[in-house]
Coordinates of C-alpha atoms (C1' of nucleotides) in Angstrom, one line a residue:
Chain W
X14 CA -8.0 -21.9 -85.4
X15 CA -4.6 -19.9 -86.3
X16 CA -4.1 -19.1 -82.4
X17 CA -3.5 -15.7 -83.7
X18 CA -4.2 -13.3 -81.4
X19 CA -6.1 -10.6 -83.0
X20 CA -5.1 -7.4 -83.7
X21 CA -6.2 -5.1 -81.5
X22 CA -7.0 -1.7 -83.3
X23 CA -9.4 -3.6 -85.2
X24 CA -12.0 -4.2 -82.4
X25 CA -15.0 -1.8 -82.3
X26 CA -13.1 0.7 -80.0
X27 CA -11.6 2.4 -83.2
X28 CA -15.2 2.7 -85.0
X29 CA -14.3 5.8 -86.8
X30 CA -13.1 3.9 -89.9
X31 CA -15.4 1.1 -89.9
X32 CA -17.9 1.6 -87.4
X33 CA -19.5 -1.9 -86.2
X34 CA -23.2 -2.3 -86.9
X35 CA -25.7 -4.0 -85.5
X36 CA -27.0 -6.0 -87.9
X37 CA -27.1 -4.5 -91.9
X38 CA -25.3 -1.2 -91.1
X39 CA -26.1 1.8 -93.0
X40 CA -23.9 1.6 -96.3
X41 CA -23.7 -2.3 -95.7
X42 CA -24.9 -2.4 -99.4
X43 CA -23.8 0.9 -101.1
X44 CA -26.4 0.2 -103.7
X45 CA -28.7 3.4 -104.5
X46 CA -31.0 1.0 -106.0
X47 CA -32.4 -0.3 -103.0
X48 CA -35.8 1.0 -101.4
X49 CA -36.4 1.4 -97.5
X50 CA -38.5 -1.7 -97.6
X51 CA -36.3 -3.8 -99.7
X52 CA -33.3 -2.9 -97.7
X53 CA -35.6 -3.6 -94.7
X54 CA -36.6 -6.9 -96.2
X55 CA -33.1 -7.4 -97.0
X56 CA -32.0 -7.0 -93.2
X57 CA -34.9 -9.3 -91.6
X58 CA -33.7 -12.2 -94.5
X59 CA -31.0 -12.7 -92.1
X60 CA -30.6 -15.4 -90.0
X61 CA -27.5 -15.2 -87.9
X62 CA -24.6 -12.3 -87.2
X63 CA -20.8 -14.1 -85.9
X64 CA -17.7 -12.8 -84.7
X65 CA -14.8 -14.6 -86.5
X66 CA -11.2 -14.7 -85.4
X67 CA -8.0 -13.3 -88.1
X68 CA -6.6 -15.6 -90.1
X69 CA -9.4 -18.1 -90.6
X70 CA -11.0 -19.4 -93.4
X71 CA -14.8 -18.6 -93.7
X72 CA -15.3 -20.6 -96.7
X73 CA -13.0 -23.2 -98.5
X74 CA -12.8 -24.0 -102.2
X75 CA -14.9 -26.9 -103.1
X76 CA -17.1 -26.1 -100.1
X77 CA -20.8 -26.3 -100.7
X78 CA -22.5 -23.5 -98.7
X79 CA -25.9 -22.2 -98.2
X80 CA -25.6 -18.4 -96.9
X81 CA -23.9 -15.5 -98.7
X82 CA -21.9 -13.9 -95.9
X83 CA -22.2 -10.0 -96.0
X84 CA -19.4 -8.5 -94.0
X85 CA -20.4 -5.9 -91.3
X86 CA -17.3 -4.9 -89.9
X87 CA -13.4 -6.2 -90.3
X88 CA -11.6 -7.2 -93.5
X89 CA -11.1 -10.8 -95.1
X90 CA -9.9 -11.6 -98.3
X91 CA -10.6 -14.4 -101.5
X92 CA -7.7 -16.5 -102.5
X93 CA -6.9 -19.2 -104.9
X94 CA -4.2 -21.3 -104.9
X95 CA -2.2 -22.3 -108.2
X96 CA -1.1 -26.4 -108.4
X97 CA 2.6 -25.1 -107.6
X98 CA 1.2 -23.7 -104.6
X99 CA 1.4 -19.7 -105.6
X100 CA -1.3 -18.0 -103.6
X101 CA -3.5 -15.2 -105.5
X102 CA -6.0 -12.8 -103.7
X103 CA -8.6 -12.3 -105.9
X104 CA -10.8 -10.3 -103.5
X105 CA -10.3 -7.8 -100.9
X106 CA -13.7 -7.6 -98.5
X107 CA -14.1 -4.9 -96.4
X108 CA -17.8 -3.6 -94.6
X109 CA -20.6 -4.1 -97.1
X110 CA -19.1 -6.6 -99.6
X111 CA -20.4 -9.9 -99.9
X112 CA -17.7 -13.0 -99.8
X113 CA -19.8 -15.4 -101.9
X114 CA -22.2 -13.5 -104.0
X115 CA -21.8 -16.3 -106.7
X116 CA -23.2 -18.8 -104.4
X117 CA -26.7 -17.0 -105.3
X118 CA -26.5 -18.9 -108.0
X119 CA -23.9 -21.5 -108.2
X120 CA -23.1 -24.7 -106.4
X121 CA -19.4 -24.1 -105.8
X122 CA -17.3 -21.6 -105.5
X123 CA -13.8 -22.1 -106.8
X124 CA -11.7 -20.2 -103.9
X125 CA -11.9 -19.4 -100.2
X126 CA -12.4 -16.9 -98.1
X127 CA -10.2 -16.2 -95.3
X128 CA -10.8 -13.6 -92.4
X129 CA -7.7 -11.2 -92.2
X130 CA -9.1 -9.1 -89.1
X131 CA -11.5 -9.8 -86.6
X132 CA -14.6 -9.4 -87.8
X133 CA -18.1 -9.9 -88.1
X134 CA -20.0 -11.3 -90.9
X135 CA -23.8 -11.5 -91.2
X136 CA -25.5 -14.8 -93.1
X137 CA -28.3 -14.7 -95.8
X138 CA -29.9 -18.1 -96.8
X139 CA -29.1 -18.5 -100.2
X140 CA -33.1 -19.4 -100.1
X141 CA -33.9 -16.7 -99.0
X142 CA -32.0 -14.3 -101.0
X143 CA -33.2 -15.9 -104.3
X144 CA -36.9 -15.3 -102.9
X145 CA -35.8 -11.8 -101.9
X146 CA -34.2 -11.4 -105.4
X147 CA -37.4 -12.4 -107.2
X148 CA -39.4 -10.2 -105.4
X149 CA -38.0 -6.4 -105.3
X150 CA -36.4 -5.5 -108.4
X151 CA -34.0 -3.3 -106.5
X152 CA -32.3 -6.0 -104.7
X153 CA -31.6 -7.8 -108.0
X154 CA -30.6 -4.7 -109.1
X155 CA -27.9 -4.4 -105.8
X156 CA -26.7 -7.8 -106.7
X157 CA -26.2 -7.5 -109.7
X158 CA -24.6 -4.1 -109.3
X159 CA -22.1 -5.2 -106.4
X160 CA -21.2 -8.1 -108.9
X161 CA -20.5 -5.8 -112.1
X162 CA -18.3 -3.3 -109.2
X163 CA -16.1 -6.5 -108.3
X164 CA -15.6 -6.8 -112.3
X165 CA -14.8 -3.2 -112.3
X166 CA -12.1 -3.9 -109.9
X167 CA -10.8 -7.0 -111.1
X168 CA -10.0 -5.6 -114.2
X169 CA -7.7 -2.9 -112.7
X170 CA -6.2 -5.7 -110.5
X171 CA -5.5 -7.1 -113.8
X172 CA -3.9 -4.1 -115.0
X173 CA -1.7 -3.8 -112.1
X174 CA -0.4 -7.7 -112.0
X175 CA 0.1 -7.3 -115.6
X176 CA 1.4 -4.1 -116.2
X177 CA 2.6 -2.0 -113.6
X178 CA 6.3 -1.8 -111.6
X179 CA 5.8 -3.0 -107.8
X180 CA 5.9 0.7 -107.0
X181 CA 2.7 1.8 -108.8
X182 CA 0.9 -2.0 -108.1
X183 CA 1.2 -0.8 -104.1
X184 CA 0.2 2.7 -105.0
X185 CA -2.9 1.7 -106.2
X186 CA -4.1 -0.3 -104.6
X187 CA -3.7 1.7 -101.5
X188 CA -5.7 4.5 -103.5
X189 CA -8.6 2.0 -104.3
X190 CA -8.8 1.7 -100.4
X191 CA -9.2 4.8 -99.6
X192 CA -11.9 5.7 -101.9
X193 CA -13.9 2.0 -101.1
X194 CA -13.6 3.0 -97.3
X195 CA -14.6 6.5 -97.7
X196 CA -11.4 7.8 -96.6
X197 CA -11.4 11.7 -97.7
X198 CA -9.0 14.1 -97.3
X199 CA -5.7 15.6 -99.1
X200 CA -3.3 15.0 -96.9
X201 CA -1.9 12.9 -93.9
X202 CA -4.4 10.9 -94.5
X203 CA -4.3 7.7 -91.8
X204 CA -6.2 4.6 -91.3
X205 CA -5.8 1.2 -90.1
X206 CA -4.5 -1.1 -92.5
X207 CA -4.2 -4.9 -91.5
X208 CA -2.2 -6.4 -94.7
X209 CA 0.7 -8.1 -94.0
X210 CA 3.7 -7.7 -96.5
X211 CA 3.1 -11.1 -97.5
X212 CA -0.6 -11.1 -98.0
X213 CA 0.2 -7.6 -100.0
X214 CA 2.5 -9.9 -102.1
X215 CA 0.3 -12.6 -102.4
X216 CA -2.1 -9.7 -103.6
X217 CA 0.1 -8.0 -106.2
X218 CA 1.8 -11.0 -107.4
X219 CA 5.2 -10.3 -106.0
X220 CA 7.0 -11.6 -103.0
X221 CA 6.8 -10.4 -99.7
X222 CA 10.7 -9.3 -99.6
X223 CA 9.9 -7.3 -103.0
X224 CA 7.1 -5.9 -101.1
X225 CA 9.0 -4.9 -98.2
X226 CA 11.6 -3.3 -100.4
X227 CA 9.3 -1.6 -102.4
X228 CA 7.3 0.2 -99.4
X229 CA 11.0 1.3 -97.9
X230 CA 11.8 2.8 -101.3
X231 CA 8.2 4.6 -101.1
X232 CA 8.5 5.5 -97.5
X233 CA 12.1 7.1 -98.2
X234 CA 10.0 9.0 -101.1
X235 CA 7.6 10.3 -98.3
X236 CA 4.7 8.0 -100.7
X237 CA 3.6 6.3 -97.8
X238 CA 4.0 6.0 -94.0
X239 CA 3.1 2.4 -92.3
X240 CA 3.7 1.6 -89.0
X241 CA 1.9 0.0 -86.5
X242 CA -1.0 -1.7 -89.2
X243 CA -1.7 1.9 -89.7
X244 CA -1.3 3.6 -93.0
X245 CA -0.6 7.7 -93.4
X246 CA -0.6 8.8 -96.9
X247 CA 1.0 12.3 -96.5
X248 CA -0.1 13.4 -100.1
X249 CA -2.5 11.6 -101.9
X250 CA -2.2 13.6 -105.0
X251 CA 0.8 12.3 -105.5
X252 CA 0.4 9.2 -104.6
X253 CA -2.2 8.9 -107.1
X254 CA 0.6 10.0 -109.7
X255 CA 2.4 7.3 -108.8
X256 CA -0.1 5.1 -109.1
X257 CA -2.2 6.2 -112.4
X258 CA -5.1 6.2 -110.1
X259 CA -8.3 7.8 -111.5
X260 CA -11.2 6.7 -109.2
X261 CA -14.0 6.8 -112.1
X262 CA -13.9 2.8 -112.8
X263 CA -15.4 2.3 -108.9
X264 CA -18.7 3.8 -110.3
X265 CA -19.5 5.0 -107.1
X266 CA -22.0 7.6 -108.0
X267 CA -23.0 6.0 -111.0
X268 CA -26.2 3.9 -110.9
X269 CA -28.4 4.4 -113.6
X270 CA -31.4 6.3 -112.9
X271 CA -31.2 5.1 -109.4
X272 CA -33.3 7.7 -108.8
X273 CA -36.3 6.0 -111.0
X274 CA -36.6 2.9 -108.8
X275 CA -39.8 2.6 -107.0
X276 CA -39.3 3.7 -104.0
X277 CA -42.9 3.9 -103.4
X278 CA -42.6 2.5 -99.3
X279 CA -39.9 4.7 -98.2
X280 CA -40.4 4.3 -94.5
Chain T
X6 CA -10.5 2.2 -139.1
X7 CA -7.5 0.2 -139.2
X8 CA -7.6 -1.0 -142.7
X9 CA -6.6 -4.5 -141.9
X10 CA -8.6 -7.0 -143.4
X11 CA -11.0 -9.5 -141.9
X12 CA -9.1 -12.8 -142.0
X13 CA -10.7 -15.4 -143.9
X14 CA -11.0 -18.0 -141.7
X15 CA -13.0 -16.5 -139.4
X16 CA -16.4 -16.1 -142.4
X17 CA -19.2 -17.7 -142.1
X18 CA -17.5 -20.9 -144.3
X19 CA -16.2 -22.1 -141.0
X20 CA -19.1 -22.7 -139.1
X21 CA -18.4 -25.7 -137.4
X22 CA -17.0 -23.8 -134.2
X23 CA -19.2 -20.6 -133.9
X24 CA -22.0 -21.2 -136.4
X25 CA -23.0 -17.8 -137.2
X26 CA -26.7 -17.5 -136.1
X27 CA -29.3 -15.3 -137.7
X28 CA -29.7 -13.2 -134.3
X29 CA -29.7 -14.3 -131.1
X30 CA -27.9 -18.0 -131.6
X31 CA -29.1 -21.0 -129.8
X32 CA -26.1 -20.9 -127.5
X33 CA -26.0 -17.1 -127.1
X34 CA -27.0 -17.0 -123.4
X35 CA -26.1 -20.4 -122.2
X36 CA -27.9 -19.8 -119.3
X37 CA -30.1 -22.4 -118.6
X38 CA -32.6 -20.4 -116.2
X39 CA -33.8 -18.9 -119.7
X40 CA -37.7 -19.8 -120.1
X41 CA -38.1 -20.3 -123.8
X42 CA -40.7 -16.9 -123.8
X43 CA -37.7 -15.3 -121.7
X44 CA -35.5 -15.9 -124.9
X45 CA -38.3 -14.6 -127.4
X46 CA -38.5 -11.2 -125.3
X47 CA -34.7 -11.1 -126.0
X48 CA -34.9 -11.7 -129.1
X49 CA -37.5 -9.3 -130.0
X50 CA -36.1 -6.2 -128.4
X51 CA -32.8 -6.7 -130.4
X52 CA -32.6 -3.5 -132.3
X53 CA -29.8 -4.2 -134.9
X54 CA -27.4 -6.6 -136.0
X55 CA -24.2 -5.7 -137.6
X56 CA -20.9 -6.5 -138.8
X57 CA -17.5 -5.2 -137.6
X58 CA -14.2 -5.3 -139.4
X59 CA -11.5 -6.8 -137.4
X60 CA -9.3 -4.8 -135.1
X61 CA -11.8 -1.6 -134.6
X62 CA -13.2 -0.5 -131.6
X63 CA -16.8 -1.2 -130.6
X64 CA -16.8 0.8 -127.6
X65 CA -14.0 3.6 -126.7
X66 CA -13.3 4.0 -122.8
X67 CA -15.4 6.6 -121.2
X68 CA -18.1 6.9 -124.2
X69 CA -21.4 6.3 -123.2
X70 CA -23.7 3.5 -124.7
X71 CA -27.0 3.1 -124.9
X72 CA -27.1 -0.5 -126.1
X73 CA -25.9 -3.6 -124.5
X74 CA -23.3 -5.4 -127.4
X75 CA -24.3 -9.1 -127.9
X76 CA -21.4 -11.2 -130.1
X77 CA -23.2 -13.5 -132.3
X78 CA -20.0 -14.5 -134.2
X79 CA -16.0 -13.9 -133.9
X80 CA -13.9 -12.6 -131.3
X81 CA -13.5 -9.4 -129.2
X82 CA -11.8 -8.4 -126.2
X83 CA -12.2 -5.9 -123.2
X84 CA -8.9 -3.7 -122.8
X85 CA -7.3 -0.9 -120.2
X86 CA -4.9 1.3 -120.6
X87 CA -2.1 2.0 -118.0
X88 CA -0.8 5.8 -117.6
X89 CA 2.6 4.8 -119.3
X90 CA 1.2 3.3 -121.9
X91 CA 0.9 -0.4 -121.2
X92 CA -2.2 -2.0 -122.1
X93 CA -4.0 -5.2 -120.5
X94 CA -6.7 -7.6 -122.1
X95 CA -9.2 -7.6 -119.2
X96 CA -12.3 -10.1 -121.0
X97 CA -11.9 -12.0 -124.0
X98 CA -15.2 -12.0 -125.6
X99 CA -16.5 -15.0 -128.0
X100 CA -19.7 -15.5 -129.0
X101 CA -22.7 -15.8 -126.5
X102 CA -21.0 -12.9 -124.5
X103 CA -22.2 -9.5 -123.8
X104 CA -19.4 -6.8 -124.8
X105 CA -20.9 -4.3 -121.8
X106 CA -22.7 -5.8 -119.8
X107 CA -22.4 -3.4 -116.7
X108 CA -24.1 -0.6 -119.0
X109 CA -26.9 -2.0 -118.1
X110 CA -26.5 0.0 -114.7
X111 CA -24.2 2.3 -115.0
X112 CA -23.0 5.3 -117.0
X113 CA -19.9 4.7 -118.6
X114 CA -17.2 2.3 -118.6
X115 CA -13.8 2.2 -117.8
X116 CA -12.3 0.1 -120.9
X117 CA -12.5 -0.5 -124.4
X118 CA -13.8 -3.0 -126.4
X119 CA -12.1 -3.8 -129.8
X120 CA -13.1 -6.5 -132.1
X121 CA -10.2 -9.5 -132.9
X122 CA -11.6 -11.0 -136.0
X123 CA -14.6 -10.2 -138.4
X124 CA -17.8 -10.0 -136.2
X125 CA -21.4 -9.7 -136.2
X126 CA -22.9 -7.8 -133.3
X127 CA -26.2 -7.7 -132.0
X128 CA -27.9 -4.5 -130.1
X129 CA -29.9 -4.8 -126.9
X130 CA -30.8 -1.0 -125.9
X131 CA -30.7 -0.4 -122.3
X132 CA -33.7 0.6 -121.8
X133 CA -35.3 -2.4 -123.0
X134 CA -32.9 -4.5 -121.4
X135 CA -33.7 -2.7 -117.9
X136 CA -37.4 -3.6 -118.7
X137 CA -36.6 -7.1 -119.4
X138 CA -35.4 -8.0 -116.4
X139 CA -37.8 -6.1 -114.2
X140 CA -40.4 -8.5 -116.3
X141 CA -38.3 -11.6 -116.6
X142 CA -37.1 -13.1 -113.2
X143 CA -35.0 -15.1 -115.8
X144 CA -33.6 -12.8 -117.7
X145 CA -32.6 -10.4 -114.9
X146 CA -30.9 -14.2 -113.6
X147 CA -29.2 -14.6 -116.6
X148 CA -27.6 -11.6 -116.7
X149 CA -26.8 -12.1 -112.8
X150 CA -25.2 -15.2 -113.3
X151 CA -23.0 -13.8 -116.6
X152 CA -21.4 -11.3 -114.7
X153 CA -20.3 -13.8 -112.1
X154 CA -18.8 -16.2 -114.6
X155 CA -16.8 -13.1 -115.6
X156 CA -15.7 -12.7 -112.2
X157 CA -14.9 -16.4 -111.9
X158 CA -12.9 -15.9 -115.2
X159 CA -11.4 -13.0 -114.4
X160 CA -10.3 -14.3 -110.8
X161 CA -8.5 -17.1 -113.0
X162 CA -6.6 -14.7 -115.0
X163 CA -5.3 -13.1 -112.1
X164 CA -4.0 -16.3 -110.5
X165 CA -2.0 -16.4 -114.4
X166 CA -0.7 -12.7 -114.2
X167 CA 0.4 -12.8 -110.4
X168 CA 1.5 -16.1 -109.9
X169 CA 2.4 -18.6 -113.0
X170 CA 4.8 -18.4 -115.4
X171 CA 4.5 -17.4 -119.4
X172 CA 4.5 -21.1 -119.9
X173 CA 1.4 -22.2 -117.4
X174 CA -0.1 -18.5 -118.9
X175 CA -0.3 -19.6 -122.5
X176 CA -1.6 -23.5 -121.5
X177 CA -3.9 -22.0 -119.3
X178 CA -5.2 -19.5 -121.5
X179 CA -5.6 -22.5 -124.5
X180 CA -7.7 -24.8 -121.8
X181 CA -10.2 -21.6 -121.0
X182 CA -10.7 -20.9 -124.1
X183 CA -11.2 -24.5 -125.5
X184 CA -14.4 -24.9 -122.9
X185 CA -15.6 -21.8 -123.1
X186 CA -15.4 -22.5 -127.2
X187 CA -17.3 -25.7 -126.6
X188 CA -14.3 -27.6 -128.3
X189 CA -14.2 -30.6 -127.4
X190 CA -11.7 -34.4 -127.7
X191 CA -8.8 -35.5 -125.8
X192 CA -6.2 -35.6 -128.7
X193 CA -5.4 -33.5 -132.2
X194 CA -8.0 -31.1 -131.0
X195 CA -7.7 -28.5 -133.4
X196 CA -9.7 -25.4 -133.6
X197 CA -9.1 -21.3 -135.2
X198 CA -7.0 -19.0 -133.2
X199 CA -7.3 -15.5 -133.7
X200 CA -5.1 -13.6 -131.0
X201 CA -1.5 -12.6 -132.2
X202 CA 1.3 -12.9 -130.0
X203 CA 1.5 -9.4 -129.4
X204 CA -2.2 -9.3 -128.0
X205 CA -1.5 -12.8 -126.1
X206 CA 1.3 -10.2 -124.8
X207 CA -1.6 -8.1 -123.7
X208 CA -3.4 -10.3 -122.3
X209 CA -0.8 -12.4 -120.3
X210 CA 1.5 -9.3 -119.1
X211 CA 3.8 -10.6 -121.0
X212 CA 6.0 -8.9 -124.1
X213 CA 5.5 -9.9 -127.2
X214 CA 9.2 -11.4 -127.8
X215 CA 8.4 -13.6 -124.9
X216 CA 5.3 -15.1 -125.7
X217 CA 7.1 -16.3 -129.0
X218 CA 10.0 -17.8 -127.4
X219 CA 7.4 -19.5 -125.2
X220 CA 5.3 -20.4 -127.6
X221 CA 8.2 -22.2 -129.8
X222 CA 9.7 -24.0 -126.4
X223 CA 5.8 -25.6 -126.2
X224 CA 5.9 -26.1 -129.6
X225 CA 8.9 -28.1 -129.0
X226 CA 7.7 -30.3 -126.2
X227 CA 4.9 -31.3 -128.4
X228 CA 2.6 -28.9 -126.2
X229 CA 0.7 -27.3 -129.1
X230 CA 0.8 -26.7 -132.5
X231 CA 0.4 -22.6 -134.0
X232 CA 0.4 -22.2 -137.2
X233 CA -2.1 -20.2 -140.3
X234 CA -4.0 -18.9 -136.9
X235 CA -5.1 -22.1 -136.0
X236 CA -4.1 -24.2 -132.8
X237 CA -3.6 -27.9 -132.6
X238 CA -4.0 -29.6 -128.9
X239 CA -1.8 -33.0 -129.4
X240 CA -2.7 -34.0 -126.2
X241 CA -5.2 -32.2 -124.3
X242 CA -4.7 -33.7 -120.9
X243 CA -0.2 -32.7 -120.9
X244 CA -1.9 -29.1 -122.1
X245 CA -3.8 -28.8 -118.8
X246 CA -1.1 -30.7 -116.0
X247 CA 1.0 -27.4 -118.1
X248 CA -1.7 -25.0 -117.2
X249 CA -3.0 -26.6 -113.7
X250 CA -6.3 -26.2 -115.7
X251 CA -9.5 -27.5 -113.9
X252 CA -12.5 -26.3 -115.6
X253 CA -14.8 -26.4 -112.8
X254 CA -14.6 -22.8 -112.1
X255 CA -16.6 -21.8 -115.6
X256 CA -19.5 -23.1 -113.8
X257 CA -20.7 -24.7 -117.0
X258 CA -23.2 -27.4 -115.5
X259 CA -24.0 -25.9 -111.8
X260 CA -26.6 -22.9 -111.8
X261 CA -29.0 -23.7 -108.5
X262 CA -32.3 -24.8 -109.9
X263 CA -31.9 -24.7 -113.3
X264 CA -34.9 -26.6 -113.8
X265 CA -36.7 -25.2 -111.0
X266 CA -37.1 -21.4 -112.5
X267 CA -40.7 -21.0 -114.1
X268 CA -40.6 -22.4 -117.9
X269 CA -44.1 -22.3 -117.7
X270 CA -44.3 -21.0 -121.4
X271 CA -42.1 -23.4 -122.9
X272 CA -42.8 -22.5 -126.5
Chain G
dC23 C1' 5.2 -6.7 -156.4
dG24 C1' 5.9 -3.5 -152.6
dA25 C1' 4.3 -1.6 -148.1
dA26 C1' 2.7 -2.8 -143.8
dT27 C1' 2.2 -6.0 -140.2
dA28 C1' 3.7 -10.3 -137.7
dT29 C1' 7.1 -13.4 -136.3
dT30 C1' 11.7 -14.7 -135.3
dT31 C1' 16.4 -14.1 -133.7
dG32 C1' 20.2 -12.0 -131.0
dA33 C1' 22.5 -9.5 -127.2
dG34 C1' 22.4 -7.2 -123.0
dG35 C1' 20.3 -5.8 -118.7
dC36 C1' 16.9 -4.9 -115.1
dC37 C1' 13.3 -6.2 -112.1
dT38 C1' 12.0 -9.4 -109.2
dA39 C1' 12.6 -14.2 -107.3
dT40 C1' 15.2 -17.3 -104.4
dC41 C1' 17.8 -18.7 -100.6
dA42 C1' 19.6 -17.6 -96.1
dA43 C1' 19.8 -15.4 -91.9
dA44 C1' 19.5 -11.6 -88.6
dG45 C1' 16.6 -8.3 -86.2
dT46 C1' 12.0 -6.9 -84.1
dG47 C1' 7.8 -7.2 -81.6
dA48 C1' 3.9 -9.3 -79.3
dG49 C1' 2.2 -12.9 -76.6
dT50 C1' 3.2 -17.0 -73.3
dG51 C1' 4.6 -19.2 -69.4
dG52 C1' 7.5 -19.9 -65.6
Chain N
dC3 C1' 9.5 -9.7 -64.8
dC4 C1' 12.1 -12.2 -68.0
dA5 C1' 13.4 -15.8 -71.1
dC6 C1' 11.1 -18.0 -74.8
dT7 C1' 8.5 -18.6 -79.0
dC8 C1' 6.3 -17.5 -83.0
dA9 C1' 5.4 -14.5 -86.8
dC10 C1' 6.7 -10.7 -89.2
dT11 C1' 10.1 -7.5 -91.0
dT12 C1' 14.5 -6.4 -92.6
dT13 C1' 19.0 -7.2 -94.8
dG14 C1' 22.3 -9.4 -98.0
dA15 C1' 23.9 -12.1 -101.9
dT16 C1' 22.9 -14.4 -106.0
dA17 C1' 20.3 -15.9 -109.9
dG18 C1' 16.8 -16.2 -113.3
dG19 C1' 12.8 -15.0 -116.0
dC20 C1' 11.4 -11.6 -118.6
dC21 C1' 12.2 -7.0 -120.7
dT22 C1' 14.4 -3.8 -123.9
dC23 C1' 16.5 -2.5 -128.0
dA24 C1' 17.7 -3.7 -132.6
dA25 C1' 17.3 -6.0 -136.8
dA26 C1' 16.3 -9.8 -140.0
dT27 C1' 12.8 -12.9 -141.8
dA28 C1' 8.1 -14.2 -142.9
dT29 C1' 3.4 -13.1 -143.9
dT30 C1' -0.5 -10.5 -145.4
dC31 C1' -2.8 -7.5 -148.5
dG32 C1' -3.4 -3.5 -151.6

DNA sequence: CGAATATTTGAGGCCTATCAAAGTGAGTGG
DNA sequence: CCACTCACTTTGATAGGCCTCAAATATTCG
């Protein structure tokens, strides 16, 4: 326990971002591979939903677990630390991401998870989830699909630590947010945005004074607005100039023949 | 074409690090959830095998594919381009790895694939592969658990470009690639090195100039030895206290129940 | 051997890190 | 209700790692 407090806009009062669910929400997994009855299956595979507090770790390197977590609602993050101590997020998790989807088929897990919100995390038995995965073709397919999407996002985190200024680094990956919470719209665009400086650092491999420097600079620019954990982009267009943003690589709408998929039992 | 010629050392004469295999080498899929019938199905809907000359692309960002790209032999990597120009290695690929392996379910791709050294290729059309793994629990589980150790890799990479310096970059680098190579001894490890400093560059976010300074500062502390494109390790374990190398996260040894998938037609 | 490609060297400068400290805001307890 | 604390944000000054530009040397290959 951190004793943080947690942050109040991010309680199930403001559900117009991240609406809570009860158990496997609606776009929980965005895959359009699964089939009512697998994504039914799915959803009765589950053994427990929990409510965690900010700032705590959900899973810690070296730990064995048994569940994949699937987050319902809230944010959390993966990290791993370098022997000098540096801190890298690897991962950002917001509703429908799995923290561990490697622990389907590994032992360990070579980072942790740490909550950055309240939030509420649903647990599949790993058990389980290999049965499930054996069985319908379409949650294999999911899996496999949600893994591949992290890869497709990794590389562009790559891209950005490598490659880009501190301006464009923030730029983007404030534009990868708001397409992977559905945020639409041209301008003054505004959701809640629960990064602290230093985790947005520890994210984009600068320091959290660069950070803070950087979004000043982009705020003078009229980039970006952030007050209050909330985050207006008054223009995205060009915003995603500044970033070199093109939203393809998320492969949202993508799936091969998702369409072909038995989806013989639709309910 | 580029015109460059393939370098020597990478033919078939040097087989004692990546044996060139007739098609689908022994170690191709390490996986060890492979049923030997699994790995005959693989084999037999291979459609081609080919050679590449060195430094030509194998797949051009945003082309569509139709086959999955198997390395049998040499060295390839994954690449993105930035807006202003910068380019970052996102996968190195050495043999046993799948050049695209997320157009198995979707469309297109957002990166390039360019081959490092002379290479032999192996085609898995996408259509077959899609029926394979509907058929083959493990073959759908291989592919599963590929894409995660790229993630695992991946996630290592980004610890290296946000957070360590050129130095604990280049060391860590050398340590990956000497497991994932299956190279193995403790002192005067020695093994062929493909990647010029430019494309370390690349992949490191680092320039070009740097990387060689670096390079000759390690070379100076007795770090490692570079020199006809092929590295000498003098001491394998100073190499990894450089890098704060552990190799667990390759997950070489720990896929759940290896032994307890169905190998019921061992051949 | 000559053209093209890599590696190496040098000088200068910018971006970002580091160190230090003040300001801000929310929650706590008296 | 107010001091108090803790965490976060902001500001300043300094420095260092890495970049940029430029050119010489070495290597590869036709």
């Amino acid at each position: 326990m951190t004793g943080i407090a947690p942050i109040p806009s991010y309680r199930s009062d403001h559900s117009e971002h991240w609406p809570s669910r009860h158990l496997l929400g609606s776009s929980l997994l965005r895959s359009p591979c699964l089939a009512k009855g697998e994504w039914r299956a799915l959803e009765q595979a589950v053994t427990w939903s929990k409510r965690f507090d900010p700032h705590k770790d959900l899973i810690s390197e070296a730990e064995r677990a048994d569940n994949l977590l699937i987050v319902v609602s809230g944010w959390a993050y993966r990290y791993t630390c370098a022997s000098d101590g540096g801190r890298q997020l690897t991962a950002l998790l917001v509703p429908g991401d799995i923290a561990n989807l490697d622990m389907l088929l590994f032992e360990q897990v070579a980072y942790s998870v740490r909550t950055l919100t309240d939030i509420t995390v649903v647990a599949l038995p790993r058990k389980q989830a290999l049965a499930l995965v054996e069985e319908h073709p379409g949650i294999a397919r999911t899996f496999t699909g949600l893994a591949m999407i992290e890869n497709a996002i990794a590389s562009k985190w790559m891209l950005s630590l490598g490659r880009r200024s501190a301006h464009a680094r923030i730029a983007h990956l404030i534009c990868e947010l708001t397409i992977r919470l559905g945020i639409v719209g041209e301008a003054d665009v505004a959701f809640p945005f629960p990064l602290r400086q230093e985790q947005i650092g520890d994210l984009l491999g600068l320091t959290n004074i660069h950070v803070n420097r950087t979004i000043q600079q982009m705020r003078g620019q009229g980039l970006i607005r952030l007050c209050d954990r909330t985050l207006t982009i008054p223009d995205v267009a060009s915003l995603r100039g500044a970033a070199g943003f093109d939203p393809g690589y998320l492969n949202l709408h993508r799936h091969i023949d998702a369409a072909a998929r038995p989806t013989a039992d639709v309910a």
